[in-house]
């Protein structure tokens, strides 16, 4: 692989704290944080707008092309609500944030989510769609689910991930389990 610093994917249903966690982790570790939603807007890496879900339709190939060089170099935290289109070789840790449904409902409602967008995201969390997607897309040893209901959870998650990143280079097998 040849990377000096690991790459981390932080995924989960919208509202689970991906960007908050990724930002705090980047500050703690000096890794580069890439918010895919922002990247798509900044670089025009989309195929238009989805009126039903009030978001851009990302062009996954363009996103992967844009990120390829920096991901190969390492030291990147990627923050996105999907994960199955990223190349498996890119990530050393895949974190799936999970939030209790009533807390998630409140967070998404405060963001202005309504109708199909709200119900689709709540159902996604109830059925653990993103955890299953991560487990199907990446080796078992690198996928970890983390509770993200509160600021305390986020603080604890950032501390655990910071410790993992700090010790990453010294491991004989860098795909070990952090949590079960």
Backbone as numpy.savetxt, mean C-alpha at the origin, in Angstrom:
# Nx Ny Nz CAx CAy CAz Cx Cy Cz
19.09 -9.94 -6.36 18.27 -8.75 -6.36 19.14 -7.50 -6.36
20.10 -7.40 -5.47 21.04 -6.31 -5.49 20.60 -4.99 -4.88
19.42 -4.90 -4.31 18.99 -3.65 -3.69 19.66 -3.49 -2.33
20.05 -2.27 -2.04 20.63 -1.97 -0.73 19.54 -1.71 0.29
18.44 -1.09 -0.16 17.31 -0.79 0.73 16.07 -1.47 0.18
15.18 -1.91 1.06 14.00 -2.65 0.60 12.93 -1.75 0.00
12.05 -2.37 -0.76 10.84 -1.71 -1.25 9.66 -2.26 -0.47
8.74 -1.38 -0.09 7.57 -1.74 0.69 6.33 -1.26 -0.03
5.34 -2.13 -0.15 4.03 -1.74 -0.66 3.08 -1.66 0.51
2.42 -0.52 0.65 1.38 -0.37 1.66 0.06 -0.26 0.92
-0.78 -1.27 1.12 -2.04 -1.35 0.41 -3.19 -1.54 1.41
-4.39 -1.46 0.92 -5.58 -1.60 1.75 -6.71 -0.79 1.13
-7.88 -1.03 1.61 -9.07 -0.31 1.16 -8.86 1.19 1.40
-9.39 2.06 0.53 -9.32 3.49 0.82 -9.85 3.77 2.24
-9.14 4.64 2.95 -9.55 5.00 4.30 -8.89 4.21 5.41
-8.02 3.25 5.06 -7.37 2.43 6.08 -6.10 3.06 6.64
-5.67 4.16 6.07 -4.49 4.85 6.60 -3.21 4.63 5.82
-3.33 4.26 4.55 -2.15 3.98 3.74 -1.22 5.18 3.63
-1.76 6.32 3.23 -0.93 7.51 3.01 -0.35 8.02 4.33
-1.15 8.01 5.38 -0.65 8.43 6.69 0.49 7.53 7.15
0.30 6.23 7.01 1.32 5.27 7.41 2.57 5.42 6.54
2.38 5.48 5.23 3.51 5.58 4.30 4.31 6.86 4.52
3.62 7.97 4.76 4.30 9.25 5.01 5.13 9.17 6.28
4.55 8.65 7.35 5.28 8.52 8.62 6.45 7.55 8.49
6.26 6.47 7.76 7.32 5.50 7.57 8.46 6.10 6.74
8.12 6.85 5.73 9.15 7.51 4.91 9.96 8.49 5.75
9.30 9.24 6.61 10.00 10.17 7.49 10.92 9.43 8.45
10.48 8.30 8.97 11.25 7.54 9.95 12.45 6.81 9.33
12.33 6.45 8.06 13.35 5.60 7.43 14.15 6.28 6.32
13.70 7.45 5.90 14.30 8.16 4.77 14.15 7.40 3.45
13.16 6.50 3.37 12.83 5.89 2.09 11.93 6.85 1.32
11.87 6.69 0.02 11.05 7.56 -0.84 9.61 7.05 -0.86
8.66 7.94 -0.61 7.24 7.58 -0.61 6.64 7.97 -1.97
6.00 6.99 -2.62 5.30 7.24 -3.87 3.82 6.92 -3.66
3.00 7.94 -3.70 1.55 7.78 -3.64 1.09 7.61 -5.09
0.59 6.42 -5.43 0.25 6.13 -6.82 -0.86 7.05 -7.33
-1.83 7.36 -6.50 -2.89 8.28 -6.93 -2.34 9.63 -7.35
-1.42 10.17 -6.55 -0.79 11.45 -6.89 0.07 11.33 -8.15
0.83 10.23 -8.26 1.68 10.01 -9.43 0.85 9.96 -10.71
-0.27 9.26 -10.64 -1.16 9.13 -11.81 -1.63 10.52 -12.26
-2.02 11.36 -11.31 -2.47 12.72 -11.65 -1.33 13.58 -12.19
-0.19 13.56 -11.49 0.95 14.40 -11.87 1.49 14.06 -13.25
1.57 12.77 -13.56 2.22 12.31 -14.80 1.21 11.91 -15.88
-0.08 12.09 -15.59 -1.13 11.77 -16.56 -1.10 10.28 -16.97
-0.95 9.41 -15.99 -0.83 7.97 -16.23 -2.18 7.28 -16.12
-3.16 7.83 -16.81 -4.52 7.28 -16.72 -5.19 7.27 -18.08
-6.31 6.57 -18.13 -7.09 6.45 -19.36 -8.43 7.16 -19.26
-8.47 8.22 -18.46 -9.70 8.99 -18.33 -10.26 8.94 -16.92
-11.52 9.32 -16.82 -12.20 9.49 -15.54 -13.36 8.53 -15.44
-13.54 7.93 -14.26 -14.67 7.05 -13.98 -15.68 7.85 -13.18
-16.79 8.23 -13.82 -17.80 9.04 -13.15 -18.49 8.31 -12.00
-18.70 7.01 -12.17 -19.39 6.25 -11.13 -18.59 6.23 -9.83
-17.27 6.04 -9.93 -16.45 5.95 -8.73 -15.64 7.22 -8.46
-15.86 8.25 -9.30 -15.27 9.56 -9.06 -13.74 9.49 -8.90
-13.09 8.84 -9.89 -11.63 8.70 -9.83 -11.09 8.46 -11.24
-9.76 8.63 -11.37 -9.11 8.31 -12.64 -9.06 6.80 -12.84
-9.09 6.39 -14.10 -8.88 4.99 -14.46 -7.39 4.88 -14.78
-6.63 4.31 -13.85 -5.18 4.30 -14.05 -4.78 3.35 -15.18
-3.72 3.73 -15.85 -3.13 2.87 -16.87 -1.98 2.13 -16.17
-2.22 0.90 -15.81 -1.27 0.13 -15.02 0.08 -0.02 -15.71
0.08 -0.19 -17.02 1.35 -0.32 -17.75 2.17 0.96 -17.67
1.50 2.10 -17.83 2.23 3.38 -17.72 2.78 3.59 -16.32
2.01 3.22 -15.30 2.48 3.35 -13.91 3.71 2.49 -13.70
3.66 1.25 -14.14 4.81 0.34 -13.96 6.03 0.84 -14.73
5.82 1.33 -15.95 6.94 1.87 -16.72 7.56 3.06 -16.00
6.74 3.91 -15.44 7.22 5.10 -14.73 8.06 4.74 -13.50
7.68 3.68 -12.82 8.34 3.30 -11.56 9.51 2.32 -11.71
9.63 1.68 -12.85 10.57 0.56 -13.00 11.97 0.87 -12.48
12.60 1.94 -12.91 13.98 2.21 -12.53 14.14 2.44 -11.03
13.25 3.23 -10.45 13.37 3.51 -9.02 13.08 2.27 -8.18
12.19 1.41 -8.64 11.89 0.19 -7.89 13.08 -0.77 -7.93
13.74 -0.85 -9.06 14.91 -1.71 -9.17 16.02 -1.22 -8.24
16.14 0.11 -8.10 17.17 0.68 -7.23 16.87 0.41 -5.75
15.60 0.38 -5.38 15.19 0.10 -4.01 15.01 1.35 -3.17
14.53 1.13 -1.94 14.31 2.23 -1.02 13.03 3.01 -1.27
12.00 2.32 -1.77 10.75 2.99 -2.13 9.58 2.40 -1.33
8.73 3.29 -0.84 7.46 2.90 -0.21 6.36 3.28 -1.19
5.63 2.30 -1.69 4.53 2.55 -2.62 3.23 2.45 -1.84
2.35 3.40 -2.08 1.08 3.53 -1.37 -0.03 3.50 -2.42
-0.83 2.39 -2.42 -1.93 2.30 -3.37 -2.94 1.27 -2.89
-4.20 1.44 -3.29 -5.26 0.54 -2.83 -5.37 -0.76 -3.62
-4.55 -0.93 -4.62 -4.50 -2.19 -5.34 -3.08 -2.70 -5.34
-2.91 -3.97 -5.69 -1.53 -4.47 -5.68 -1.25 -5.52 -6.74
-2.24 -6.06 -7.39 -2.01 -7.22 -8.24 -1.32 -6.92 -9.57
-1.20 -5.66 -9.95 -0.56 -5.34 -11.23 0.92 -5.01 -11.10
1.40 -4.80 -9.88 2.82 -4.51 -9.70 3.63 -5.81 -9.84
4.81 -5.74 -10.46 5.63 -6.95 -10.55 6.02 -7.49 -9.17
5.93 -8.78 -9.03 6.25 -9.44 -7.75 7.66 -9.09 -7.29
8.60 -8.99 -8.21 10.01 -8.76 -7.87 10.27 -7.40 -7.22
9.32 -6.50 -7.32 9.53 -5.15 -6.81 9.56 -5.07 -5.29
8.80 -5.91 -4.59 8.57 -5.69 -3.17 9.21 -6.74 -2.27
9.72 -6.23 -1.15 10.31 -7.07 -0.12 9.35 -7.24 1.05
8.37 -6.35 1.14 7.33 -6.42 2.18 6.06 -5.83 1.57
4.95 -6.53 1.74 3.63 -6.04 1.30 2.76 -5.96 2.54
2.38 -4.74 2.90 1.59 -4.48 4.10 0.15 -4.20 3.68
-0.78 -4.96 4.23 -2.20 -4.75 3.97 -2.81 -4.17 5.24
-3.19 -2.90 5.18 -3.82 -2.26 6.34 -5.29 -2.63 6.37
-5.79 -2.91 7.58 -7.19 -3.29 7.75 -7.82 -2.45 8.85
-9.04 -2.02 8.61 -9.75 -1.16 9.55 -11.14 -1.74 9.82
-11.55 -1.68 11.07 -12.88 -2.15 11.47 -13.94 -1.38 10.65
-14.98 -2.08 10.22 -15.93 -1.54 9.25 -16.63 -0.26 9.68
-17.04 -0.15 10.94 -17.74 1.07 11.36 -16.78 2.27 11.36
-15.53 2.05 11.71 -14.53 3.12 11.68 -14.28 3.52 10.23
-14.13 2.53 9.35 -13.89 2.80 7.94 -15.08 3.54 7.32
-16.29 3.14 7.66 -17.48 3.80 7.14 -17.45 5.29 7.50
-17.14 5.59 8.75 -17.08 6.99 9.19 -16.00 7.77 8.44
-14.82 7.17 8.28 -13.72 7.83 7.57 -14.11 8.15 6.13
-14.69 7.16 5.45 -15.05 7.36 4.05 -16.20 8.35 3.89
-17.16 8.31 4.81 -18.27 9.27 4.77 -17.76 10.69 4.92
-16.78 10.87 5.84 -16.19 12.21 6.03 -15.45 12.69 4.79
-14.97 11.76 3.98 -14.30 12.11 2.72 -15.31 12.42 1.62
-16.58 12.22 1.90 -17.60 12.48 0.90 -17.97 11.29 0.04
-17.52 10.10 0.42 -17.89 8.91 -0.32 -19.37 8.62 -0.07
-20.11 8.34 -1.14 -21.53 7.99 -1.04 -21.84 6.91 -2.08
-23.03 6.39 -2.02 -23.53 5.47 -3.04 -22.62 4.29 -3.30
-22.46 3.95 -4.60 -21.66 2.77 -4.96 -20.19 2.87 -4.50
-19.64 4.06 -4.51 -18.24 4.20 -4.09 -18.08 3.83 -2.62
-19.00 4.26 -1.78 -18.95 3.95 -0.35 -19.22 2.46 -0.13
-20.30 1.95 -0.69 -20.66 0.55 -0.43 -19.63 -0.42 -1.01
-19.08 -0.10 -2.17 -18.07 -0.96 -2.78 -16.83 -1.07 -1.89
-16.39 0.06 -1.33 -15.20 0.04 -0.48 -15.45 -0.67 0.85
-16.62 -0.50 1.44 -16.94 -1.21 2.68 -17.00 -2.71 2.43
-17.64 -3.11 1.33 -17.70 -4.53 0.99 -16.31 -5.10 0.74
-15.46 -4.31 0.11 -14.08 -4.73 -0.15 -13.37 -5.05 1.17
-13.59 -4.22 2.18 -12.96 -4.45 3.48 -13.59 -5.65 4.19
-14.90 -5.75 4.16 -15.60 -6.86 4.82 -15.09 -8.20 4.29
-14.94 -8.29 2.97 -14.54 -9.55 2.35 -13.02 -9.70 2.21
-12.28 -8.78 2.78 -10.81 -8.81 2.78 -10.25 -9.00 1.37
-10.82 -8.28 0.43 -10.43 -8.41 -0.97 -8.95 -8.09 -1.17
-8.47 -7.02 -0.55 -7.08 -6.64 -0.78 -6.08 -7.58 -0.11
-6.44 -8.14 1.03 -5.57 -9.14 1.65 -5.46 -10.37 0.75
-6.58 -10.82 0.23 -6.58 -11.98 -0.66 -5.80 -11.67 -1.93
-5.98 -10.47 -2.48 -5.24 -10.06 -3.68 -3.74 -10.09 -3.42
-3.32 -9.58 -2.27 -1.90 -9.57 -1.92 -1.37 -10.99 -1.76
-2.13 -11.84 -1.09 -1.69 -13.23 -0.88 -1.57 -13.99 -2.20
-2.43 -13.66 -3.16 -2.40 -14.32 -4.46 -1.29 -13.77 -5.36
-0.83 -12.54 -5.09 0.10 -11.86 -5.98 1.56 -11.90 -5.53
1.80 -12.20 -4.23 3.15 -12.12 -3.69 3.44 -13.35 -2.84
4.74 -13.66 -2.65 5.08 -14.80 -1.79 4.53 -14.63 -0.38
4.08 -15.72 0.20 3.46 -15.70 1.52 4.32 -15.00 2.57
5.61 -15.21 2.52 6.50 -14.67 3.55 6.65 -13.17 3.57
6.20 -12.48 2.53 6.38 -11.02 2.52 5.08 -10.26 2.79
3.94 -10.94 2.80 2.65 -10.28 3.01 2.30 -10.28 4.49
1.96 -9.10 5.00 1.58 -8.98 6.40 0.36 -8.06 6.51
-0.63 -8.49 7.29 -1.81 -7.67 7.56 -1.58 -6.93 8.87
-1.96 -5.65 8.90 -1.79 -4.84 10.11 -3.07 -4.06 10.39
-3.50 -4.11 11.64 -4.68 -3.38 12.08 -4.39 -1.88 12.03
-5.36 -1.11 11.53 -5.17 0.33 11.37 -6.45 1.08 11.74
-6.87 0.90 12.99 -8.10 1.53 13.47 -7.86 2.89 14.12
-6.64 3.12 14.62 -6.40 4.31 15.44 -5.00 4.87 15.20
-4.75 6.05 15.75 -3.42 6.65 15.69 -2.41 5.74 16.38
-2.81 5.12 17.50 -1.92 4.19 18.19 -1.53 3.00 17.29
-2.50 2.48 16.53 -2.21 1.39 15.60 -1.19 1.84 14.56
-1.41 3.01 14.00 -0.51 3.53 12.97 0.89 3.72 13.54
0.98 4.28 14.73 2.27 4.49 15.39 2.99 3.16 15.59
2.26 2.16 16.07 2.83 0.83 16.29 3.27 0.20 14.96
2.44 0.34 13.94 2.78 -0.23 12.62 4.05 0.42 12.06
4.14 1.74 12.17 5.32 2.44 11.67 6.56 1.99 12.43
6.45 1.83 13.74 7.59 1.38 14.54 8.03 -0.03 14.13
7.08 -0.95 13.95 7.41 -2.31 13.54 8.06 -2.33 12.16
7.50 -1.56 11.24 8.05 -1.53 9.88 9.42 -0.85 9.85
9.60 0.17 10.67 10.90 0.84 10.76 11.96 -0.14 11.26
11.62 -0.91 12.28 12.54 -1.93 12.79 12.87 -2.96 11.70
11.86 -3.39 10.98 12.07 -4.36 9.91 13.00 -3.79 8.83
12.76 -2.54 8.43 13.59 -1.90 7.41 15.02 -1.72 7.92
15.17 -1.33 9.17 16.50 -1.12 9.75 17.34 -2.40 9.74
16.69 -3.52 9.96 17.43 -4.78 10.01 17.45 -5.52 8.68
16.80 -4.99 7.68 16.64 -5.68 6.39 17.97 -6.09 5.77
18.92 -5.20 5.68 20.18 -5.48 5.01 21.04 -6.51 5.71
20.81 -6.73 6.99 21.65 -7.66 7.75 21.09 -9.08 7.77
19.97 -9.30 7.11 19.34 -10.62 7.15 19.89 -11.54 6.08
20.16 -12.80 6.46 20.57 -13.75 5.44 19.42 -14.07 4.49
18.20 -14.14 5.02 17.03 -14.36 4.19 16.11 -13.17 4.40
16.10 -12.28 3.43 15.37 -11.03 3.61 13.86 -11.18 3.41
13.39 -12.35 3.08 11.95 -12.56 2.94 11.38 -13.29 4.14
11.88 -12.96 5.32 11.36 -13.62 6.52 10.05 -12.99 6.96
9.34 -13.69 7.81 8.08 -13.17 8.32 8.32 -12.19 9.44
7.64 -11.04 9.37 7.68 -10.08 10.47 6.56 -10.42 11.45
5.40 -10.69 10.93 4.23 -11.01 11.75 3.50 -12.17 11.10
2.82 -12.91 11.88 1.99 -13.99 11.32 0.54 -13.61 11.34
